Short mmCIF file of C-alpha atoms in Angstrom, two decimals:
data_model
loop_
_atom_site.label_atom_id
_atom_site.label_comp_id
_atom_site.label_asym_id
_atom_site.label_seq_id
_atom_site.Cartn_x
_atom_site.Cartn_y
_atom_site.Cartn_z
CA PHE A 30 55.92 -13.88 86.36
CA GLU A 31 59.10 -15.92 86.68
CA PRO A 32 60.73 -14.71 89.91
CA GLY A 33 64.36 -15.54 89.17
CA SER A 34 66.86 -15.96 91.99
CA ILE A 35 64.61 -14.72 94.80
CA PHE A 36 63.12 -18.23 94.54
CA LYS A 37 66.40 -19.87 95.62
CA PRO A 38 65.72 -19.54 99.39
CA LEU A 39 62.54 -21.60 98.95
CA THR A 40 64.51 -24.36 97.23
CA MET A 41 67.07 -24.19 100.03
CA ALA A 42 64.37 -24.22 102.73
CA SER A 43 62.89 -27.41 101.30
CA ALA A 44 66.24 -29.22 101.20
CA LEU A 45 67.13 -28.03 104.72
CA GLU A 46 63.77 -29.16 106.07
CA GLU A 47 64.24 -32.67 104.65
CA GLN A 48 67.79 -32.74 106.04
CA LYS A 49 69.21 -33.40 102.58
CA LEU A 50 71.87 -30.76 103.22
CA THR A 51 73.03 -28.18 105.77
CA PRO A 52 74.15 -24.57 105.34
CA GLN A 53 77.74 -25.86 105.37
CA THR A 54 77.20 -28.56 102.72
CA SER A 55 79.60 -27.95 99.85
CA TYR A 56 79.80 -28.87 96.17
CA ILE A 57 82.15 -28.07 93.30
CA ASP A 58 80.88 -25.48 90.84
CA THR A 59 82.29 -25.76 87.33
CA GLY A 60 80.20 -22.88 86.04
CA LYS A 61 77.70 -25.02 84.16
CA ILE A 62 75.57 -28.14 84.30
CA LYS A 63 74.49 -30.21 81.30
CA ILE A 64 71.03 -31.79 81.43
CA GLY A 65 70.05 -33.67 78.31
CA GLY A 66 70.62 -31.31 75.41
CA TYR A 67 70.56 -28.23 77.62
CA THR A 68 73.36 -26.39 79.43
CA ILE A 69 72.67 -24.28 82.52
CA TYR A 70 75.17 -21.50 83.29
CA ASN A 71 75.73 -19.22 86.24
CA TYR A 72 75.06 -15.52 85.89
CA GLY A 73 77.85 -14.02 83.80
CA GLU A 74 79.14 -17.58 83.23
CA ARG A 75 81.11 -17.31 86.48
CA VAL A 76 82.98 -20.34 87.81
CA TRP A 77 83.14 -20.43 91.61
CA GLY A 78 84.80 -23.73 92.50
CA LYS A 79 84.09 -25.20 95.95
CA MET A 80 81.09 -23.44 97.52
CA THR A 81 78.90 -23.98 100.57
CA MET A 82 75.12 -23.55 100.50
CA ILE A 83 75.57 -20.27 102.39
CA GLU A 84 77.80 -19.03 99.58
CA VAL A 85 75.33 -20.31 96.98
CA LEU A 86 72.80 -17.79 98.31
CA GLU A 87 75.41 -15.06 98.89
CA LYS A 88 76.70 -15.29 95.31
CA SER A 89 73.33 -16.41 93.86
CA ILE A 90 74.83 -19.41 92.07
CA ASN A 91 72.45 -21.17 89.70
CA THR A 92 74.31 -24.48 89.71
CA GLY A 93 74.17 -24.46 93.51
CA ALA A 94 70.37 -24.24 93.46
CA VAL A 95 70.28 -27.11 90.96
CA PHE A 96 72.53 -29.11 93.30
CA ALA A 97 70.20 -28.42 96.26
CA GLU A 98 67.15 -29.51 94.25
CA SER A 99 68.94 -32.69 93.11
CA GLN A 100 69.68 -33.59 96.73
CA LEU A 101 66.02 -33.02 97.62
CA GLY A 102 64.55 -34.91 94.66
CA HIS A 103 61.85 -33.86 92.21
CA ASN A 104 58.85 -35.26 94.07
CA LEU A 105 59.73 -33.54 97.34
CA PHE A 106 60.57 -30.34 95.44
CA LEU A 107 57.06 -30.29 93.96
CA LYS A 108 55.59 -31.12 97.37
CA TYR A 109 57.24 -28.09 98.98
CA ILE A 110 56.31 -25.74 96.14
CA GLU A 111 52.74 -26.81 96.82
CA LYS A 112 53.17 -26.41 100.60
CA PHE A 113 54.45 -22.85 100.07
CA GLY A 114 51.16 -22.16 98.28
CA LEU A 115 52.53 -21.51 94.81
CA PHE A 116 50.11 -23.77 92.93
CA GLU A 117 46.95 -22.13 94.29
CA PRO A 118 45.44 -18.68 94.88
CA THR A 119 46.34 -17.06 98.19
CA GLY A 120 42.72 -16.59 99.24
CA ALA A 121 43.07 -12.83 99.55
CA ASP A 122 39.84 -10.85 99.32
CA LEU A 123 40.48 -9.74 95.76
CA ARG A 124 39.97 -11.46 92.44
CA GLU A 125 43.15 -13.46 91.78
CA ILE A 126 44.87 -15.05 88.86
CA TYR A 127 47.50 -17.76 89.26
CA SER A 128 49.45 -20.27 87.22
CA ASP A 129 48.91 -24.03 87.24
CA ASN A 130 52.56 -24.41 86.18
CA LYS A 131 51.51 -27.24 83.88
CA GLU A 132 54.87 -27.30 82.09
CA LEU A 133 56.76 -27.83 85.37
CA LYS A 134 54.38 -30.59 86.44
CA LYS A 135 55.13 -32.57 83.27
CA GLY A 136 58.21 -33.80 85.10
CA TYR A 137 61.02 -32.98 82.67
CA GLU A 138 64.49 -32.95 84.27
CA ILE A 139 65.42 -29.59 82.77
CA ASN A 140 62.25 -27.94 84.12
CA PHE A 141 63.02 -28.97 87.69
CA ALA A 142 66.59 -27.73 87.30
CA THR A 143 65.63 -24.26 86.06
CA ALA A 144 62.76 -23.97 88.55
CA SER A 145 65.25 -24.43 91.40
CA PHE A 146 66.61 -20.95 90.63
CA GLY A 147 63.29 -19.38 89.69
CA GLN A 148 63.06 -19.77 85.93
CA GLY A 149 60.38 -21.81 84.18
CA ILE A 150 58.11 -21.50 87.23
CA GLU A 151 55.42 -18.83 87.45
CA MET A 152 53.76 -17.10 90.40
CA THR A 153 52.20 -13.81 91.40
CA PRO A 154 53.96 -11.28 93.62
CA LEU A 155 51.35 -11.91 96.33
CA GLN A 156 52.02 -15.67 96.26
CA LEU A 157 55.74 -15.04 96.60
CA ILE A 158 55.29 -12.56 99.46
CA ARG A 159 53.07 -15.08 101.24
CA ALA A 160 55.70 -17.81 100.84
CA TYR A 161 58.45 -15.52 102.15
CA SER A 162 56.26 -14.47 105.06
CA ALA A 163 56.25 -18.09 106.25
CA ILE A 164 60.02 -17.77 106.73
CA ALA A 165 59.48 -14.69 108.89
CA ASN A 166 56.53 -16.28 110.72
CA ASN A 167 58.29 -19.33 112.16
CA GLY A 168 57.25 -21.51 109.25
CA ARG A 169 53.53 -20.75 109.19
CA LEU A 170 51.62 -19.47 106.17
CA ILE A 171 49.18 -16.60 106.62
CA LYS A 172 46.16 -15.87 104.44
CA PRO A 173 46.63 -12.29 103.20
CA TYR A 174 43.75 -9.83 103.34
CA ILE A 175 43.10 -6.38 101.96
CA VAL A 176 40.12 -5.16 104.00
CA ASP A 177 41.15 -4.38 107.58
CA LYS A 178 37.71 -3.66 109.01
CA ILE A 179 34.09 -3.26 107.95
CA LYS A 180 31.97 -0.50 109.46
CA GLU A 181 28.19 -0.87 109.45
CA GLN A 182 26.41 2.01 111.18
CA ASP A 183 27.61 1.78 114.79
CA SER A 184 29.28 -1.64 114.55
CA VAL A 185 32.81 -2.45 113.42
CA ILE A 186 33.86 -5.88 112.17
CA GLU A 187 37.63 -6.27 112.28
CA LYS A 188 39.41 -8.85 110.15
CA GLN A 189 41.78 -11.18 111.96
CA PRO A 190 44.79 -12.86 110.32
CA GLN A 191 44.20 -16.51 109.45
CA ILE A 192 47.31 -18.48 110.33
CA GLU A 193 47.91 -22.09 109.36
CA GLU A 194 48.23 -24.21 112.49
CA THR A 195 50.79 -26.61 111.02
CA PRO A 196 54.09 -25.01 109.98
CA ILE A 197 55.40 -25.94 106.55
CA ILE A 198 59.01 -25.71 107.76
CA SER A 199 60.39 -26.19 111.26
CA PRO A 200 61.82 -23.48 113.56
CA LYS A 201 65.25 -25.05 112.99
CA THR A 202 64.96 -24.61 109.23
CA VAL A 203 63.66 -21.07 109.68
CA SER A 204 66.66 -20.23 111.88
CA GLN A 205 69.16 -21.77 109.45
CA LEU A 206 67.65 -20.11 106.39
CA THR A 207 67.29 -16.72 108.07
CA SER A 208 70.95 -16.82 109.05
CA MET A 209 71.88 -17.68 105.46
CA MET A 210 69.80 -14.78 104.14
CA VAL A 211 71.35 -12.39 106.64
CA SER A 212 74.70 -13.47 105.24
CA VAL A 213 73.47 -12.52 101.75
CA VAL A 214 73.06 -8.94 102.99
CA GLU A 215 76.19 -8.89 105.15
CA ASN A 216 78.59 -10.66 102.77
CA GLY A 217 76.84 -11.25 99.45
CA TYR A 218 75.25 -9.32 96.61
CA ALA A 219 72.58 -7.60 98.74
CA LYS A 220 74.89 -5.29 100.69
CA SER A 221 72.86 -2.27 99.55
CA ALA A 222 70.01 -3.49 101.78
CA LYS A 223 72.06 -3.04 104.96
CA ILE A 224 70.62 -0.82 107.70
CA PRO A 225 73.01 0.20 110.50
CA GLY A 226 72.06 -1.43 113.79
CA TYR A 227 69.85 -4.12 112.24
CA TYR A 228 70.29 -7.61 110.85
CA ILE A 229 68.48 -7.79 107.52
CA ALA A 230 67.65 -11.07 105.77
CA GLY A 231 67.29 -10.77 102.01
CA LYS A 232 67.94 -12.17 98.56
CA THR A 233 68.67 -10.57 95.21
CA GLY A 234 67.02 -11.73 92.02
CA THR A 235 66.71 -11.03 88.32
CA ALA A 236 63.86 -12.50 86.29
CA GLN A 237 64.49 -13.61 82.72
CA ILE A 238 61.94 -14.52 80.04
CA SER A 239 62.99 -16.09 76.75
CA TYR A 240 61.25 -15.17 73.51
CA SER A 241 61.17 -17.24 70.33
#
């Protein structure tokens, strides 16, 4: 499925990791961006004006995600999508399907732009959960598993989590992005996720599929 705006934190993580921007980096939103013969709009065609990257996630601004991807560059964007495991099966102990995202890999400008905010890029829920878990796991991906233990007569074989040794994003990026996502819940569109006494990091999203 196309995940929509819940993909934006992954775009932001990639740009933060490459030091192409900071949470305080600002840009001017005019409500739309023209790329070739296409025009990308914000949700509800809102015009926000000067916004920081924190506010881009808080308000879920499409043009802000496009700006972040443009600062990162297409090649690095693809590299990080791959590092987050979105071009391959997760390795879970179930039969999996996944998308090669062949259309995105063709390299068209408009495809990179829409992918930055989660449209025109496909993944499974398990792939997305795995990618998000890296944010909560100090930058390291974990191989998900379904079977917790195997019992054979008197013996028990317990499964152990397989954790990638090399983090895909640094602790600094994790800290910055987590703070930004907490702000989404505290000040942005995800206020309904608040739990008294806890800091919650989150992101709202709406998927959209076009039909001809």
